[in-house]
Tab-separated table of C-alpha atoms in Angstrom:
chain	number	residue	atom	x	y	z
A	1	UNK	CA	28.982	23.250	-23.888
A	2	UNK	CA	26.666	24.061	-21.032
A	3	UNK	CA	22.836	23.238	-20.987
A	4	UNK	CA	20.329	25.884	-22.134
A	5	UNK	CA	18.965	27.742	-19.037
A	6	UNK	CA	15.475	26.993	-17.975
A	7	UNK	CA	13.620	27.825	-14.719
A	8	UNK	CA	13.682	24.795	-12.418
A	9	UNK	CA	9.908	25.087	-11.798
A	10	UNK	CA	6.797	27.041	-12.800
A	11	UNK	CA	3.253	26.771	-11.642
A	12	UNK	CA	-0.265	27.900	-12.657
A	13	UNK	CA	-3.875	27.300	-11.919
A	14	UNK	CA	-6.173	25.526	-14.261
A	15	UNK	CA	-7.345	27.789	-17.006
A	16	UNK	CA	-4.399	30.204	-16.677
A	17	UNK	CA	-1.363	30.621	-19.019
A	18	UNK	CA	2.176	29.826	-18.212
A	19	UNK	CA	5.337	30.546	-20.087
A	20	UNK	CA	8.580	28.623	-19.784
A	21	UNK	CA	11.775	30.458	-20.903
A	22	UNK	CA	14.827	28.761	-22.484
A	23	UNK	CA	17.897	30.967	-22.679
A	24	UNK	CA	20.996	30.203	-24.721
A	25	UNK	CA	23.554	32.129	-26.793
A	26	UNK	CA	24.062	33.247	-30.277
A	27	UNK	CA	25.755	29.913	-31.082
A	28	UNK	CA	22.546	27.979	-30.414
A	29	UNK	CA	19.101	29.534	-29.668
A	30	UNK	CA	19.903	32.885	-31.109
A	31	UNK	CA	21.642	31.621	-34.164
A	32	UNK	CA	19.156	29.193	-35.555
A	33	UNK	CA	15.283	28.934	-35.878
A	34	UNK	CA	15.490	25.350	-34.476
A	35	UNK	CA	14.158	25.170	-30.994
A	36	UNK	CA	12.029	22.169	-29.990
A	37	UNK	CA	10.163	21.495	-26.747
A	38	UNK	CA	9.531	18.156	-25.113
A	39	UNK	CA	6.990	17.089	-22.458
A	40	UNK	CA	7.942	14.282	-20.212
A	41	UNK	CA	5.863	12.498	-17.532
A	42	UNK	CA	7.618	10.624	-14.730
A	43	UNK	CA	9.016	7.251	-15.978
A	44	UNK	CA	7.977	7.996	-19.585
A	45	UNK	CA	9.891	8.991	-22.740
A	46	UNK	CA	9.826	12.595	-23.804
A	47	UNK	CA	7.194	13.706	-26.260
A	48	UNK	CA	7.746	16.330	-28.990
A	49	UNK	CA	5.489	19.364	-28.458
A	50	UNK	CA	6.991	22.054	-30.580
A	51	UNK	CA	9.662	22.037	-33.271
A	52	UNK	CA	11.243	24.733	-35.485
A	53	UNK	CA	10.452	27.302	-32.755
A	54	UNK	CA	6.713	27.471	-33.248
A	55	UNK	CA	5.389	24.482	-35.200
A	56	UNK	CA	3.161	21.838	-33.522
A	57	UNK	CA	3.205	18.224	-34.516
A	58	UNK	CA	-0.078	16.577	-35.481
A	59	UNK	CA	-2.077	15.817	-32.226
A	60	UNK	CA	-0.534	18.402	-30.009
A	61	UNK	CA	-3.201	20.767	-28.657
A	62	UNK	CA	-3.367	24.361	-30.020
A	63	UNK	CA	-2.852	25.700	-26.463
A	64	UNK	CA	0.810	24.839	-26.779
A	65	UNK	CA	2.726	27.516	-28.622
A	66	UNK	CA	6.309	28.526	-29.098
A	67	UNK	CA	8.272	31.704	-29.831
A	68	UNK	CA	11.694	33.096	-29.834
A	69	UNK	CA	13.356	36.489	-29.335
A	70	UNK	CA	17.070	36.861	-29.532
A	71	UNK	CA	18.774	34.173	-27.448
A	72	UNK	CA	15.656	33.181	-25.596
A	73	UNK	CA	12.873	30.789	-26.661
A	74	UNK	CA	9.611	30.366	-24.869
A	75	UNK	CA	6.941	27.743	-24.522
A	76	UNK	CA	3.500	28.994	-23.654
A	77	UNK	CA	0.688	26.865	-22.394
A	78	UNK	CA	-2.640	28.563	-22.469
A	79	UNK	CA	-5.847	27.307	-20.676
A	80	UNK	CA	-3.688	25.164	-18.396
A	81	UNK	CA	-5.071	21.672	-17.631
A	82	UNK	CA	-4.216	19.216	-14.875
A	83	UNK	CA	-2.773	16.883	-17.490
A	84	UNK	CA	-0.160	19.461	-18.429
A	85	UNK	CA	1.654	18.788	-15.108
A	86	UNK	CA	4.989	17.355	-16.343
A	87	UNK	CA	8.662	18.232	-17.027
A	88	UNK	CA	9.429	20.282	-20.025
A	89	UNK	CA	12.690	20.485	-21.895
A	90	UNK	CA	13.837	22.832	-24.660
A	91	UNK	CA	16.396	21.783	-27.262
A	92	UNK	CA	18.234	23.831	-29.872
A	93	UNK	CA	20.506	23.184	-32.818
A	94	UNK	CA	24.093	24.433	-31.959
A	95	UNK	CA	27.149	25.447	-33.877
A	96	UNK	CA	29.092	22.603	-35.628
A	97	UNK	CA	26.539	20.004	-36.261
A	98	UNK	CA	25.555	19.758	-32.604
A	99	UNK	CA	22.549	20.273	-30.440
A	100	UNK	CA	21.922	21.033	-26.852
A	101	UNK	CA	19.055	20.502	-24.266
A	102	UNK	CA	17.838	22.765	-21.499
A	103	UNK	CA	18.075	21.677	-17.898
A	104	UNK	CA	14.290	21.027	-17.715
A	105	UNK	CA	11.360	22.821	-15.912
A	106	UNK	CA	8.844	21.154	-13.733
A	107	UNK	CA	5.378	22.420	-14.335
A	108	UNK	CA	2.979	22.235	-11.465
A	109	UNK	CA	-0.782	22.769	-11.986
A	110	UNK	CA	-2.200	24.085	-8.687
B	1	UNK	CA	7.076	4.522	-36.108
B	2	UNK	CA	8.081	2.502	-33.145
B	3	UNK	CA	11.524	2.190	-31.530
B	4	UNK	CA	12.685	-0.317	-28.966
B	5	UNK	CA	15.882	-0.402	-27.091
B	6	UNK	CA	17.592	-3.493	-25.919
B	7	UNK	CA	20.704	-4.447	-24.009
B	8	UNK	CA	22.079	-5.083	-20.523
B	9	UNK	CA	20.556	-3.389	-17.514
B	10	UNK	CA	23.862	-3.482	-15.544
B	11	UNK	CA	27.460	-2.808	-16.845
B	12	UNK	CA	30.650	-3.028	-14.679
B	13	UNK	CA	32.877	-0.030	-14.330
B	14	UNK	CA	35.425	0.305	-17.191
B	15	UNK	CA	33.400	-2.021	-19.398
B	16	UNK	CA	31.746	-1.041	-22.752
B	17	UNK	CA	28.033	-0.571	-22.925
B	18	UNK	CA	26.336	-1.969	-25.997
B	19	UNK	CA	22.706	-1.037	-26.854
B	20	UNK	CA	20.642	-1.728	-29.915
B	21	UNK	CA	17.529	0.123	-31.086
B	22	UNK	CA	15.102	-1.745	-33.280
B	23	UNK	CA	12.961	0.371	-35.576
B	24	UNK	CA	9.616	-0.817	-36.956
B	25	UNK	CA	7.125	1.067	-39.173
B	26	UNK	CA	9.637	3.116	-40.955
B	27	UNK	CA	12.796	2.196	-42.927
B	28	UNK	CA	15.939	3.261	-41.289
B	29	UNK	CA	17.116	4.324	-44.736
B	30	UNK	CA	14.157	6.707	-44.980
B	31	UNK	CA	16.109	9.973	-44.893
B	32	UNK	CA	16.368	10.647	-41.108
B	33	UNK	CA	19.171	10.589	-38.507
B	34	UNK	CA	18.709	8.091	-35.688
B	35	UNK	CA	19.930	9.256	-32.331
B	36	UNK	CA	20.643	8.398	-28.741
B	37	UNK	CA	19.707	10.500	-25.738
B	38	UNK	CA	20.308	9.672	-22.082
B	39	UNK	CA	18.873	10.825	-18.750
B	40	UNK	CA	20.567	10.195	-15.384
B	41	UNK	CA	18.119	9.562	-12.550
B	42	UNK	CA	16.480	12.798	-11.534
B	43	UNK	CA	18.358	14.796	-14.102
B	44	UNK	CA	17.852	16.314	-17.517
B	45	UNK	CA	18.306	15.045	-21.029
B	46	UNK	CA	21.749	14.771	-22.751
B	47	UNK	CA	22.313	14.126	-26.432
B	48	UNK	CA	24.852	11.374	-27.118
B	49	UNK	CA	25.000	11.255	-30.837
B	50	UNK	CA	23.208	10.496	-34.094
B	51	UNK	CA	23.727	8.523	-37.244
B	52	UNK	CA	22.474	8.889	-40.803
B	53	UNK	CA	21.518	6.029	-43.043
B	54	UNK	CA	24.842	6.483	-44.898
B	55	UNK	CA	26.715	5.976	-41.697
B	56	UNK	CA	27.567	9.664	-41.250
B	57	UNK	CA	27.729	10.390	-37.523
B	58	UNK	CA	27.584	13.426	-35.264
B	59	UNK	CA	28.538	13.101	-31.586
B	60	UNK	CA	28.303	15.243	-28.456
B	61	UNK	CA	31.840	16.583	-28.133
B	62	UNK	CA	31.854	15.693	-24.429
B	63	UNK	CA	31.407	11.985	-25.116
B	64	UNK	CA	33.057	11.737	-28.563
B	65	UNK	CA	36.113	9.827	-27.424
B	66	UNK	CA	34.054	7.036	-25.870
B	67	UNK	CA	30.994	6.735	-28.260
B	68	UNK	CA	30.521	4.694	-31.394
B	69	UNK	CA	27.120	4.610	-33.251
B	70	UNK	CA	26.609	2.257	-36.121
B	71	UNK	CA	23.602	1.444	-38.406
B	72	UNK	CA	22.422	-2.011	-39.616
B	73	UNK	CA	20.124	-1.250	-42.593
B	74	UNK	CA	19.092	-4.843	-43.395
B	75	UNK	CA	17.961	-5.397	-39.722
B	76	UNK	CA	16.480	-1.868	-39.591
B	77	UNK	CA	18.230	-1.078	-36.383
B	78	UNK	CA	21.101	1.029	-35.046
B	79	UNK	CA	23.485	0.560	-32.114
B	80	UNK	CA	25.344	2.473	-29.461
B	81	UNK	CA	28.744	1.560	-27.852
B	82	UNK	CA	29.969	3.700	-24.918
B	83	UNK	CA	33.355	2.579	-23.574
B	84	UNK	CA	35.037	3.028	-20.218
B	85	UNK	CA	31.721	3.153	-18.352
B	86	UNK	CA	31.681	4.947	-14.926
B	87	UNK	CA	29.138	5.495	-12.311
B	88	UNK	CA	28.170	8.835	-13.896
B	89	UNK	CA	27.026	6.986	-16.981
B	90	UNK	CA	24.133	5.391	-15.037
B	91	UNK	CA	21.054	6.639	-16.892
B	92	UNK	CA	18.065	5.844	-18.897
B	93	UNK	CA	19.121	5.499	-22.498
B	94	UNK	CA	16.624	6.469	-25.227
B	95	UNK	CA	16.755	6.008	-28.944
B	96	UNK	CA	14.825	8.308	-31.160
B	97	UNK	CA	14.241	9.285	-34.751
B	98	UNK	CA	16.125	12.519	-35.420
B	99	UNK	CA	15.340	15.168	-37.977
B	100	UNK	CA	18.861	16.712	-38.142
B	101	UNK	CA	19.720	18.954	-40.961
B	102	UNK	CA	23.081	20.711	-40.413
B	103	UNK	CA	22.785	22.441	-43.754
B	104	UNK	CA	19.565	24.187	-42.602
B	105	UNK	CA	20.459	24.321	-38.874
B	106	UNK	CA	17.412	22.171	-37.978
B	107	UNK	CA	17.094	19.482	-35.374
B	108	UNK	CA	14.405	17.664	-33.352
B	109	UNK	CA	13.460	14.255	-32.163
B	110	UNK	CA	10.004	13.189	-33.168
B	111	UNK	CA	9.678	9.480	-32.142
B	112	UNK	CA	11.229	7.959	-29.032
B	113	UNK	CA	11.727	4.544	-27.707
B	114	UNK	CA	10.540	3.777	-24.104
B	115	UNK	CA	14.029	3.868	-22.739
B	116	UNK	CA	16.268	1.387	-20.904
B	117	UNK	CA	17.833	1.917	-17.501
B	118	UNK	CA	21.495	1.114	-17.483
B	119	UNK	CA	23.235	1.004	-14.176
B	120	UNK	CA	26.965	0.947	-13.777
B	121	UNK	CA	27.894	-1.217	-10.814
B	122	UNK	CA	30.380	-3.850	-9.896
């Protein structure tokens, strides 16, 4: 079971919007409405940012949003801020009671 | 909800890793799965497996032959055993609360421990 495909890095200037894609197959991303996204700072534990494709946990800013089309899920960060610079991982439910993470994307705020 | 991993920081090759995750602020019998995720230095996240309060488990197929996860409800904690450790098992090991609903095809981790670095070295 290979990791979901994410770009290794993305970048954007403060105030801009960036989108991180997460591509899987019909056995994971495309087959279930269960994609989650995690933000991770260096040396810290991951933090849940989006679950069930497009739901935000309490306390997560509105500028974080999620979507899905076919086998590809996306995380969009609007109004980019310096504090958004971190690694981001997607995760999807997968066939047969399993789950799979993406390889991770490093977001750089220019 | 707070989770805290504990265990050795160094394990010898071929030995078995044993980690425990203590949970506070929420009963481990409260209707969630409880999972383990690891992250090799400089690399991405890998799910190891998860356990429900009943003891029902789901494991990553790539590690299933070496993994055992158990739950101790009275102590409000759960544990991981990973046998036949090799250098590639060197990683930060996280425990997390896991909303995992196979019937509905839902899964996500909402609370995480701080992680514990385990190095495989003789």
